[in-house]
Amino acid sequence: MNKFWHKIGEKLITAFPPRFSGVDSLPQLAILGLLSGLVTGAVILIFRLAIEWPLEHFLPGEGSEAFESLDILTRGLLPLAGALGLGLLLHRLATQDRKVGVAHVMERLNYHQGYITMRSAVIQFILGVTTVVTGQSAGREGPAVHLGAAFSSLMGQWMRLPNNSIRTLVACGCAAAISASFNTPISGVIFAMEVVMMEYTIAGFTPIILAAVSAAIVTQVVYGTEPAFSVPALTMNSLLEIPWILVIAIVIGIAAALFIRLVDSMGRFNDRPIFLRVIIAGVLMVPAAILVPQTMGIGYDTVNETINGELGFWLLLSAGAAKLVITALTVGLGMPSSIIGPTLFMGATLGGAMGLIGAEIIPEHASSVGFYAMLGMGAMMGAVLQAPLAALMALMELTRNPHIILPGMLIITTSTLITSEAFGQKSLFLTVLKSQGLSYQSSPVIQALRRVSVAAIMDKSILRIERHLTTEEARKALKAEPKWLVVEGSNGPTSLLPAVDLARYLEDHGEVAAENDAEQPKSIDLMDIPANRRDIAPVQYQATLEEALQEFETTSAEALYVQRHVAPMIQRIYGVVLKSDIESYYQYRRS
């Protein structure tokens, strides 16, 4: 398999050698985006079937989400037994291997250039299936994003692509996963760029869009063309509802801030054994499962019932509040659950409950409960993820109704501002990373440097040359007209020498020899002649400009030689990069 993908990567690089490492390599990135979407779509299908098949056979009701139909004893024991199994599994894993979900993908992008391992993908698959099947308060979207990003990253690694291309593939996998999960390709694209990458680039849009579309097509072949929820025709009955929509936005914003703060507060127990924390999370889930069984699993059946106005006020309020508290506590304690699905559940139920209150206050003007449930979903997603545009796109695609745009924009932006400005809460994923002692660099400079590989700006006019050589060998080397000479030492390259300095040395000593009627020195030591030598250090061909700058700071080198493994124990040098080259490139692009 590795050889197959490696051959594809070599053909792509050969077809577009100068541009593959740059920001303008659209043709080949478009092909990769399409492949990423197809691969991710297939993986998400397998993941969904792994969840739905056992639940359809285990649950007594219809479908794969009817946890409410279980008897009380089973509802209580199922999540506890699942927590025991998850706790044992996580206890046996190394700390790094326990990290899953969207936050882990963001960590790999920020600290490891998007490199995700097959081991991580397998662990996420197992944990994602187990949390949902055992009735934990969890979703399937977070694991789907992790799986899509992982397999797209692995595809790039197997092809030995530059790191900037692997980063783009990770974004493609994220977009494809959301698109395949909800059948919402546009929101998948915006989610990848707004939530995960936290940047918008013209070059990134094309491959990410192709990935989202191709993944949606794959899942539509099996599940049809309808979105994840069955949404009736919705419309705002009157402009008089706007004040009430603003009230709901405030309530949702407060609820989102509470959710994020609860998750963050549980982070203080991160130093406790993971087995103990997950067992406690399972114990906390037991009363919620017994009293409010709607909190178990993904809960999209409850969301559909809410949208269609089939649930009463107290059930909506209790289900929304219970889902908020139990999900925050269990995720904060270390349960490897996705929060995107629970976020939509909370928003729908709380929004539906507020809609019923509005119907009592202004019965002649109030819209349907489903209308407020959908607004609540968008508002909660925007506030928790701090991604208003992704939430609005999801709202539009799920309803397929342009009438939702105006109230959707109002409630999403207001709730997002309430959470971030009034309560000072950042995106839940950034909060989780912070609790792990990590940060997410998203400054314009860092983003610009991450998009480009060193191969895009390296100077390829080089010649590897031995330190000691004869005058004849030196003249022969200069006939190739290199700009730089990479001086070889006993353990590899040791210095970078301008070729013009060697030429000047030969010319000067030739004139001196002629004046004195003597012979020119037969042996030359390139480390001894007058020259503007630079200390050098290696950087891999796949590295981005950000990694190159880090290498300059770490090694204190004055130049980097770009190398790549072409065979076991054999490194080929492709060019050299100076720090000034990186600075000049950024200044040029910015202007």
Coordinates of C-alpha atoms in Angstrom, one line a residue:
M1 CA 0.0 0.0 0.0
N2 CA 2.8 2.4 0.9
K3 CA 4.6 1.7 -2.4
F4 CA 1.4 2.3 -4.3
W5 CA 0.8 5.8 -2.8
H6 CA 4.5 6.6 -3.0
K7 CA 4.4 6.0 -6.7
I8 CA 1.3 8.3 -7.1
G9 CA 3.1 11.0 -5.1
E10 CA 6.2 10.7 -7.2
K11 CA 4.2 11.1 -10.4
L12 CA 2.4 14.1 -9.1
I13 CA 5.6 15.8 -7.9
T14 CA 7.3 14.9 -11.2
A15 CA 4.4 16.4 -13.2
F16 CA 4.5 19.7 -11.2
P17 CA 8.0 19.8 -9.7
P18 CA 8.5 23.6 -9.2
R19 CA 5.0 24.4 -7.9
F20 CA 4.0 21.5 -5.6
S21 CA 5.6 23.1 -2.6
G22 CA 4.1 26.5 -3.2
V23 CA 0.7 28.1 -2.5
D24 CA -0.3 28.1 -6.1
S25 CA -0.1 24.4 -6.8
L26 CA -3.8 24.2 -7.5
P27 CA -4.0 21.4 -10.2
Q28 CA -2.2 18.7 -8.1
L29 CA -3.9 19.9 -4.9
A30 CA -7.3 19.6 -6.6
I31 CA -6.5 16.0 -7.5
L32 CA -5.4 15.3 -4.0
G33 CA -8.5 16.9 -2.5
L34 CA -10.7 14.7 -4.7
L35 CA -8.9 11.6 -3.6
S36 CA -9.1 12.8 0.1
G37 CA -12.9 13.2 -0.2
L38 CA -13.3 9.7 -1.7
V39 CA -11.1 8.0 0.9
T40 CA -12.7 9.9 3.8
G41 CA -16.3 9.3 2.5
A42 CA -15.5 5.5 2.4
V43 CA -14.0 5.6 5.9
I44 CA -17.0 7.5 7.4
L45 CA -19.4 5.0 5.8
I46 CA -17.5 2.2 7.6
F47 CA -17.5 4.2 10.8
R48 CA -21.2 4.9 10.7
L49 CA -22.1 1.3 9.9
A50 CA -19.9 0.1 12.8
I51 CA -22.1 2.2 15.1
E52 CA -25.5 1.6 13.5
W53 CA -25.3 -2.1 12.9
P54 CA -24.8 -3.3 16.5
L55 CA -27.3 -0.7 17.9
E56 CA -30.0 -1.7 15.4
H57 CA -29.7 -5.3 16.5
F58 CA -29.3 -4.5 20.3
L59 CA -31.9 -1.8 20.9
P60 CA -35.5 -3.0 21.1
G61 CA -37.0 0.0 19.4
E62 CA -36.7 1.0 15.7
G63 CA -33.5 2.5 14.4
S64 CA -30.1 2.9 16.0
E65 CA -30.9 5.6 18.6
A66 CA -33.8 4.2 20.6
F67 CA -32.0 4.0 23.9
E68 CA -35.3 5.3 25.5
S69 CA -36.8 1.9 24.8
L70 CA -34.3 0.0 27.0
D71 CA -35.4 -1.0 30.5
I72 CA -34.2 1.0 33.4
L73 CA -31.6 -1.5 34.6
T74 CA -30.0 -1.8 31.2
R75 CA -30.0 2.0 30.7
G76 CA -28.0 2.3 34.0
L77 CA -25.6 -0.6 33.4
L78 CA -24.8 0.0 29.8
P79 CA -22.9 3.3 30.1
L80 CA -21.2 2.1 33.3
A81 CA -19.9 -1.1 31.6
G82 CA -18.8 1.0 28.6
A83 CA -16.9 3.4 30.9
L84 CA -15.2 0.4 32.5
G85 CA -14.1 -0.9 29.1
L86 CA -13.0 2.5 27.9
G87 CA -11.2 3.2 31.1
L88 CA -9.2 -0.1 30.9
L89 CA -8.3 0.6 27.2
L90 CA -7.2 4.2 27.9
H91 CA -5.2 3.1 30.9
R92 CA -3.2 0.8 28.7
L93 CA -2.5 3.5 26.2
A94 CA 0.3 6.0 26.4
T95 CA -0.8 9.6 27.2
Q96 CA -0.3 10.8 23.7
D97 CA -2.3 7.9 22.2
R98 CA -5.3 8.9 24.3
K99 CA -5.8 12.1 22.5
V100 CA -8.6 12.0 19.9
G101 CA -11.1 14.2 18.2
V102 CA -10.9 17.7 16.6
A103 CA -8.6 19.1 19.3
H104 CA -6.0 16.4 18.6
V105 CA -6.2 17.2 14.8
M106 CA -5.6 20.9 15.7
E107 CA -2.6 19.9 17.9
R108 CA -1.1 17.8 15.1
L109 CA -1.5 20.7 12.7
N110 CA 0.1 23.2 15.1
Y111 CA 3.0 21.1 16.4
H112 CA 3.5 18.3 13.9
Q113 CA 2.6 19.8 10.5
G114 CA -0.5 17.6 10.2
Y115 CA 1.2 14.3 10.6
I116 CA -1.2 11.8 12.1
T117 CA -0.5 8.1 12.6
M118 CA -2.4 5.0 11.6
R119 CA -2.3 4.0 15.2
S120 CA -4.1 7.2 16.2
A121 CA -6.8 6.5 13.5
V122 CA -7.4 3.0 14.8
I123 CA -7.7 4.1 18.4
Q124 CA -10.1 6.9 17.4
F125 CA -12.2 4.4 15.5
I126 CA -12.5 2.0 18.4
L127 CA -13.1 4.8 21.0
G128 CA -15.6 6.6 18.7
V129 CA -17.7 3.4 18.2
T130 CA -17.5 2.3 21.8
T131 CA -18.6 5.6 23.3
V132 CA -21.8 5.8 21.1
V133 CA -22.7 2.1 21.2
T134 CA -22.4 2.0 25.1
G135 CA -24.8 5.0 25.4
Q136 CA -22.3 7.7 26.5
S137 CA -23.4 11.3 25.8
A138 CA -21.4 11.5 22.5
G139 CA -21.5 12.2 18.8
R140 CA -20.0 10.7 15.8
E141 CA -18.7 14.0 14.1
G142 CA -15.6 14.5 16.2
P143 CA -14.3 11.0 15.5
A144 CA -15.3 11.4 11.9
V145 CA -13.2 14.6 11.6
H146 CA -10.2 12.8 13.2
L147 CA -10.6 9.8 10.9
G148 CA -10.9 12.0 7.8
A149 CA -7.9 14.1 8.8
A150 CA -5.9 11.0 9.7
F151 CA -6.5 9.0 6.5
S152 CA -5.9 12.2 4.4
S153 CA -2.7 12.9 6.2
L154 CA -1.5 9.3 5.8
M155 CA -2.2 9.5 2.1
G156 CA 0.1 12.6 1.9
Q157 CA 2.7 10.8 4.1
W158 CA 2.7 7.7 1.9
M159 CA 3.1 9.9 -1.2
R160 CA 6.0 11.7 0.6
L161 CA 4.4 15.1 -0.2
P162 CA 5.7 18.4 1.2
N163 CA 4.3 19.3 4.6
N164 CA 2.3 22.3 3.4
S165 CA 0.5 19.8 1.1
I166 CA -0.1 17.5 4.0
R167 CA -1.7 20.3 6.0
T168 CA -4.0 21.0 3.1
L169 CA -4.9 17.4 2.9
V170 CA -5.8 17.4 6.6
A171 CA -8.2 20.3 6.0
C172 CA -9.7 18.3 3.1
G173 CA -10.2 15.3 5.4
C174 CA -11.9 17.5 8.0
A175 CA -14.3 19.1 5.4
A176 CA -15.0 15.8 3.9
A177 CA -15.9 14.2 7.3
I178 CA -18.4 17.0 8.2
S179 CA -19.8 16.9 4.7
A180 CA -20.3 13.1 4.9
S181 CA -21.7 13.2 8.4
F182 CA -24.4 15.8 7.8
N183 CA -24.6 15.8 3.9
T184 CA -23.7 19.4 4.1
P185 CA -20.7 20.1 1.9
I186 CA -20.6 23.9 2.2
S187 CA -20.5 23.8 6.0
G188 CA -17.9 21.1 5.9
V189 CA -15.6 23.5 3.9
I190 CA -16.2 26.4 6.3
F191 CA -15.8 24.2 9.4
A192 CA -12.4 23.0 8.1
M193 CA -11.2 26.5 7.5
E194 CA -12.8 28.4 10.4
V195 CA -12.6 25.9 13.2
V196 CA -9.7 23.6 12.4
M197 CA -7.3 25.6 10.2
M198 CA -8.5 29.0 11.5
E199 CA -7.6 30.6 8.2
Y200 CA -9.1 31.3 4.8
T201 CA -6.9 30.9 1.7
I202 CA -7.8 31.1 -2.0
A203 CA -5.5 28.2 -2.8
G204 CA -7.1 26.1 0.0
F205 CA -10.7 26.5 -1.1
T206 CA -10.5 24.5 -4.3
P207 CA -9.1 21.2 -3.0
I208 CA -11.3 21.4 0.2
I209 CA -14.4 22.0 -1.8
L210 CA -13.7 19.0 -4.0
A211 CA -13.0 16.9 -1.0
A212 CA -16.4 17.9 0.6
V213 CA -18.3 17.3 -2.6
S214 CA -16.8 13.9 -3.3
A215 CA -17.3 12.7 0.3
A216 CA -21.0 13.8 0.1
I217 CA -21.5 11.9 -3.1
V218 CA -20.0 8.7 -1.5
T219 CA -22.4 8.9 1.4
Q220 CA -25.4 9.9 -0.7
V221 CA -25.0 6.6 -2.6
V222 CA -25.8 4.8 0.6
Y223 CA -27.9 7.2 2.7
G224 CA -29.6 9.2 0.0
T225 CA -29.6 13.0 -0.7
E226 CA -31.5 14.2 2.4
P227 CA -29.5 16.0 5.2
A228 CA -29.0 14.5 8.6
F229 CA -32.3 15.9 10.0
S230 CA -35.8 15.8 8.6
V231 CA -36.7 19.6 8.6
P232 CA -40.1 20.8 7.7
A233 CA -40.7 24.1 5.8
L234 CA -39.7 26.8 8.3
T235 CA -40.3 30.6 8.3
M236 CA -40.4 33.5 10.6
N237 CA -44.0 34.6 11.0
S238 CA -43.4 38.2 12.1
L239 CA -40.6 40.7 12.6
L240 CA -42.1 41.1 16.1
E241 CA -40.3 37.9 17.0
I242 CA -36.9 39.5 16.7
P243 CA -36.8 40.7 20.3
W244 CA -37.6 37.2 21.5
I245 CA -34.9 35.8 19.1
L246 CA -32.4 38.1 20.8
V247 CA -33.5 36.8 24.2
I248 CA -33.0 33.2 23.0
A249 CA -29.5 34.2 21.7
I250 CA -28.6 35.5 25.2
V251 CA -29.9 32.3 26.9
I252 CA -28.0 30.1 24.4
G253 CA -24.8 32.3 24.8
I254 CA -25.0 31.8 28.5
A255 CA -25.6 28.1 28.2
A256 CA -22.6 27.8 25.8
A257 CA -20.3 29.7 28.2
L258 CA -21.4 27.4 31.0
F259 CA -20.7 24.4 28.9
I260 CA -17.2 25.5 28.0
R261 CA -16.5 26.5 31.6
L262 CA -17.6 23.2 33.0
V263 CA -15.4 21.3 30.5
D264 CA -12.5 23.6 31.5
S265 CA -13.1 23.2 35.2
M266 CA -12.9 19.5 35.0
G267 CA -9.4 19.9 33.5
R268 CA -8.0 20.4 37.0
F269 CA -8.3 16.6 37.4
N270 CA -6.1 15.8 34.5
D271 CA -3.3 14.6 36.8
R272 CA -5.5 11.9 38.2
P273 CA -5.4 8.4 36.7
I274 CA -7.4 8.2 33.5
F275 CA -9.0 4.9 34.6
L276 CA -10.5 6.6 37.7
R277 CA -11.7 9.7 35.8
V278 CA -13.5 7.7 33.1
I279 CA -15.1 5.4 35.7
I280 CA -16.4 8.5 37.5
A281 CA -17.7 9.8 34.2
G282 CA -19.5 6.5 33.7
V283 CA -21.0 6.7 37.2
L284 CA -22.2 10.3 36.5
M285 CA -23.8 9.1 33.3
V286 CA -25.9 6.5 35.1
P287 CA -28.6 8.8 36.7
A288 CA -28.8 10.8 33.5
A289 CA -29.4 7.6 31.5
I290 CA -32.1 6.4 33.9
L291 CA -33.9 9.7 34.4
V292 CA -33.4 11.3 31.0
P293 CA -32.6 8.5 28.5
Q294 CA -32.6 11.0 25.6
T295 CA -29.1 12.1 26.7
M296 CA -27.7 8.6 25.7
G297 CA -25.9 8.2 22.5
I298 CA -26.0 10.8 19.6
G299 CA -29.7 11.7 20.2
Y300 CA -30.5 12.8 16.7
D301 CA -33.9 11.0 17.0
T302 CA -34.7 13.5 19.8
V303 CA -33.5 16.4 17.7
N304 CA -35.8 15.3 14.8
E305 CA -38.8 15.0 17.2
T306 CA -38.0 18.5 18.6
I307 CA -37.8 20.0 15.1
N308 CA -41.2 18.5 14.3
G309 CA -42.8 19.7 17.5
E310 CA -43.4 16.3 19.0
L311 CA -41.9 17.0 22.5
G312 CA -43.3 18.9 25.5
F313 CA -41.6 21.8 27.3
W314 CA -40.4 20.1 30.4
L315 CA -38.9 17.2 28.4
L316 CA -37.1 19.6 26.1
L317 CA -35.8 21.7 29.1
S318 CA -34.7 18.7 31.1
A319 CA -33.1 16.9 28.1
G320 CA -31.2 20.1 27.1
A321 CA -30.0 20.9 30.6
A322 CA -29.0 17.3 31.3
K323 CA -27.2 16.9 28.0
L324 CA -25.3 20.1 28.7
V325 CA -24.2 19.1 32.2
I326 CA -23.4 15.5 31.7
T327 CA -21.5 16.0 28.4
A328 CA -19.4 18.8 29.9
L329 CA -18.6 16.8 33.0
T330 CA -17.8 13.5 31.2
V331 CA -15.8 15.1 28.4
G332 CA -13.9 17.2 30.9
L333 CA -13.0 14.1 33.0
G334 CA -11.5 12.4 29.9
M335 CA -14.3 10.5 28.3
P336 CA -13.3 10.4 24.6
S337 CA -16.7 11.7 23.4
S338 CA -17.4 14.1 20.5
I339 CA -19.0 17.4 21.4
I340 CA -20.4 18.5 18.0
G341 CA -23.4 16.2 18.1
P342 CA -24.3 17.0 21.8
T343 CA -23.9 20.7 20.9
L344 CA -26.6 20.4 18.2
F345 CA -28.8 18.4 20.7
M346 CA -28.5 21.1 23.4
G347 CA -29.2 23.9 20.9
A348 CA -32.2 22.2 19.5
T349 CA -33.9 21.2 22.8
L350 CA -33.2 24.5 24.5
G351 CA -34.2 26.5 21.5
G352 CA -37.4 24.4 21.2
A353 CA -38.2 25.0 24.9
M354 CA -37.7 28.7 24.4
G355 CA -40.0 28.5 21.3
L356 CA -42.8 27.1 23.4
I357 CA -42.4 29.9 25.9
G358 CA -42.5 32.4 23.0
A359 CA -45.7 30.7 21.8
E360 CA -47.3 31.4 25.2
I361 CA -46.1 35.1 25.2
I362 CA -47.0 36.0 21.6
P363 CA -49.3 33.2 20.4
E364 CA -50.5 35.2 17.4
H365 CA -47.0 35.9 16.0
A366 CA -44.8 33.0 17.2
S367 CA -43.3 30.7 14.7
S368 CA -43.2 26.9 15.0
V369 CA -41.1 25.1 17.6
G370 CA -39.0 23.6 14.8
F371 CA -38.0 27.1 13.7
Y372 CA -36.7 28.0 17.1
A373 CA -35.1 24.5 17.5
M374 CA -33.1 25.1 14.3
L375 CA -32.1 28.6 15.4
G376 CA -31.0 27.1 18.7
M377 CA -28.8 24.5 17.0
G378 CA -27.1 27.2 14.9
A379 CA -26.6 29.5 17.9
M380 CA -25.2 26.8 20.2
M381 CA -22.8 25.5 17.5
G382 CA -21.6 29.0 16.7
A383 CA -21.1 29.9 20.4
V384 CA -19.4 26.7 21.5
L385 CA -17.1 26.4 18.5
Q386 CA -16.8 30.2 18.1
A387 CA -17.5 29.6 14.4
P388 CA -20.5 31.8 13.4
L389 CA -20.0 31.3 9.6
A390 CA -19.8 27.5 9.9
A391 CA -22.9 27.5 12.0
L392 CA -24.8 29.6 9.6
M393 CA -23.8 27.5 6.6
A394 CA -24.9 24.3 8.5
L395 CA -28.2 26.0 9.3
M396 CA -28.8 26.9 5.7
E397 CA -27.9 23.4 4.4
L398 CA -29.8 21.5 7.0
T399 CA -33.0 23.5 6.4
R400 CA -32.5 24.2 2.7
N401 CA -34.5 27.3 3.4
P402 CA -33.3 30.9 2.6
H403 CA -35.9 32.3 5.0
I404 CA -33.8 31.1 7.9
I405 CA -30.8 33.3 6.9
L406 CA -31.8 36.6 8.5
P407 CA -32.9 35.3 12.0
G408 CA -30.0 32.8 11.8
M409 CA -27.4 35.5 11.3
L410 CA -28.9 37.5 14.2
I411 CA -29.1 34.7 16.7
I412 CA -25.7 33.1 15.8
T413 CA -23.7 36.3 16.0
T414 CA -25.4 37.5 19.2
S415 CA -24.9 34.2 21.0
T416 CA -21.3 34.0 19.8
L417 CA -20.6 37.5 21.1
I418 CA -22.3 36.7 24.5
T419 CA -20.1 33.7 25.0
S420 CA -16.8 35.3 23.9
E421 CA -17.2 38.9 25.0
A422 CA -19.5 38.8 28.0
F423 CA -18.1 35.6 29.5
G424 CA -14.6 35.6 28.0
Q425 CA -14.8 32.0 26.6
K426 CA -12.8 30.9 23.6
S427 CA -13.6 28.0 21.3
L428 CA -14.1 24.8 23.2
F429 CA -11.3 23.2 21.2
L430 CA -8.9 25.9 22.0
T431 CA -10.0 25.6 25.7
V432 CA -9.2 21.9 25.6
L433 CA -5.8 22.5 24.1
K434 CA -5.1 25.1 26.7
S435 CA -6.0 22.7 29.5
Q436 CA -3.4 20.3 28.0
G437 CA -0.7 23.1 28.2
L438 CA -0.9 23.6 24.4
S439 CA -1.6 26.7 22.2
Y440 CA -2.7 27.2 18.6
Q441 CA -0.6 29.6 16.6
S442 CA -2.8 31.4 14.0
S443 CA -1.0 34.7 13.4
P444 CA -0.9 35.8 9.7
V445 CA 2.9 35.4 9.6
I446 CA 2.8 31.8 10.8
Q447 CA -0.1 31.0 8.6
A448 CA 1.7 32.3 5.5
L449 CA 4.9 30.4 6.3
R450 CA 3.0 27.2 6.9
R451 CA 1.5 27.3 3.4
V452 CA 4.9 27.0 1.6
S453 CA 7.6 24.4 1.6
V454 CA 11.3 25.1 1.6
A455 CA 11.4 23.4 -1.8
A456 CA 9.5 26.3 -3.2
I457 CA 12.1 29.0 -2.4
M458 CA 15.4 27.0 -2.2
D459 CA 18.3 27.9 -4.4
K460 CA 19.1 24.8 -6.5
S461 CA 22.3 26.2 -8.0
I462 CA 24.5 24.2 -5.8
L463 CA 27.4 21.7 -6.0
R464 CA 28.5 19.3 -3.4
I465 CA 32.3 19.4 -3.2
E466 CA 35.0 17.9 -1.0
R467 CA 36.9 20.1 1.4
H468 CA 40.3 19.2 0.0
L469 CA 40.7 19.3 -3.8
T470 CA 43.3 20.1 -6.5
T471 CA 43.4 23.3 -8.5
E472 CA 42.3 21.3 -11.6
E473 CA 39.3 19.9 -9.7
A474 CA 38.3 23.3 -8.5
R475 CA 38.4 24.8 -12.0
K476 CA 36.4 21.8 -13.3
A477 CA 33.8 22.3 -10.5
L478 CA 33.4 26.0 -11.4
K479 CA 32.7 25.2 -15.0
A480 CA 29.2 24.0 -13.9
E481 CA 28.6 27.7 -12.8
P482 CA 27.1 26.9 -9.4
K483 CA 26.2 29.7 -7.1
W484 CA 26.9 27.8 -3.9
L485 CA 29.4 25.1 -2.9
V486 CA 28.3 22.7 -0.2
V487 CA 31.5 21.6 1.5
E488 CA 31.5 18.0 2.5
G489 CA 33.1 16.9 5.8
S490 CA 33.7 13.5 7.4
N491 CA 30.1 13.4 8.7
G492 CA 28.3 15.2 5.9
P493 CA 28.0 18.8 4.8
T494 CA 29.8 21.3 7.1
S495 CA 29.8 24.6 5.4
L496 CA 28.3 26.7 2.6
L497 CA 30.7 28.6 0.4
P498 CA 29.9 31.1 -2.4
A499 CA 31.3 29.8 -5.6
V500 CA 32.5 33.2 -6.5
D501 CA 34.9 33.2 -3.5
L502 CA 36.6 30.1 -4.8
A503 CA 36.8 31.6 -8.3
R504 CA 38.4 34.8 -6.8
Y505 CA 40.9 32.7 -4.9
L506 CA 42.0 30.8 -8.0
E507 CA 42.3 34.1 -9.9
D508 CA 44.3 35.9 -7.3
H509 CA 46.7 33.0 -6.7
G510 CA 47.0 32.5 -10.4
E511 CA 48.1 36.1 -10.9
V512 CA 50.5 35.9 -7.9
A513 CA 52.0 32.7 -9.3
A514 CA 52.5 34.3 -12.7
E515 CA 54.2 37.4 -11.2
N516 CA 56.6 35.3 -9.3
D517 CA 57.1 32.8 -12.1
A518 CA 56.0 30.0 -9.8
E519 CA 53.5 27.2 -9.9
Q520 CA 50.0 27.7 -8.5
P521 CA 49.3 25.6 -5.3
K522 CA 48.2 22.1 -6.2
S523 CA 46.0 21.5 -3.2
I524 CA 43.2 23.7 -1.9
D525 CA 41.5 23.5 1.6
L526 CA 38.1 25.1 1.2
M527 CA 37.9 25.7 4.9
D528 CA 41.2 27.7 4.9
I529 CA 40.9 30.0 1.9
P530 CA 39.4 33.5 2.4
A531 CA 35.7 33.2 1.8
N532 CA 32.3 34.2 3.2
R533 CA 31.5 30.7 4.6
R534 CA 28.3 29.9 6.4
D535 CA 27.6 27.2 9.0
I536 CA 24.8 24.9 7.7
A537 CA 22.3 22.5 9.1
P538 CA 19.9 20.1 7.3
V539 CA 16.2 20.6 6.7
Q540 CA 13.9 18.0 5.1
Y541 CA 12.5 18.5 1.7
Q542 CA 8.9 18.3 3.0
A543 CA 9.5 21.0 5.6
T544 CA 7.5 24.3 5.6
L545 CA 9.1 27.7 5.9
E546 CA 7.8 27.8 9.5
E547 CA 9.8 24.6 10.3
A548 CA 12.8 26.1 8.5
L549 CA 12.7 29.2 10.7
Q550 CA 12.5 27.0 13.8
E551 CA 15.5 25.1 12.5
F552 CA 17.5 28.4 12.2
E553 CA 16.6 29.3 15.8
T554 CA 17.4 25.8 17.1
T555 CA 20.7 25.2 15.4
S556 CA 22.0 28.8 15.0
A557 CA 22.9 27.9 11.5
E558 CA 23.4 30.6 8.9
A559 CA 22.0 28.4 6.0
L560 CA 20.0 25.2 5.6
Y561 CA 20.6 22.5 3.0
V562 CA 17.4 20.9 1.8
Q563 CA 17.7 17.1 1.8
R564 CA 15.5 14.1 1.2
H565 CA 15.8 10.3 1.7
V566 CA 16.0 8.7 -1.7
A567 CA 17.2 5.3 -0.4
P568 CA 18.2 3.7 2.9
M569 CA 21.2 5.6 4.3
I570 CA 21.3 7.9 1.3
Q571 CA 20.3 11.6 1.4
R572 CA 20.1 13.7 -1.7
I573 CA 20.6 17.5 -1.4
Y574 CA 18.3 19.6 -3.6
G575 CA 19.2 23.1 -2.7
V576 CA 20.0 25.6 0.1
V577 CA 17.9 28.2 1.9
L578 CA 19.1 31.3 3.7
K579 CA 17.1 33.1 6.4
S580 CA 17.0 36.2 4.2
D581 CA 15.3 34.1 1.5
I582 CA 12.4 33.4 3.8
E583 CA 12.1 37.0 4.9
S584 CA 12.3 38.2 1.3
Y585 CA 9.6 35.7 0.3
Y586 CA 7.2 36.8 3.0
Q587 CA 7.8 40.5 2.2
Y588 CA 7.2 39.8 -1.5
R589 CA 4.0 37.9 -0.8
R590 CA 2.7 40.5 1.6
S591 CA 3.2 43.3 -0.8

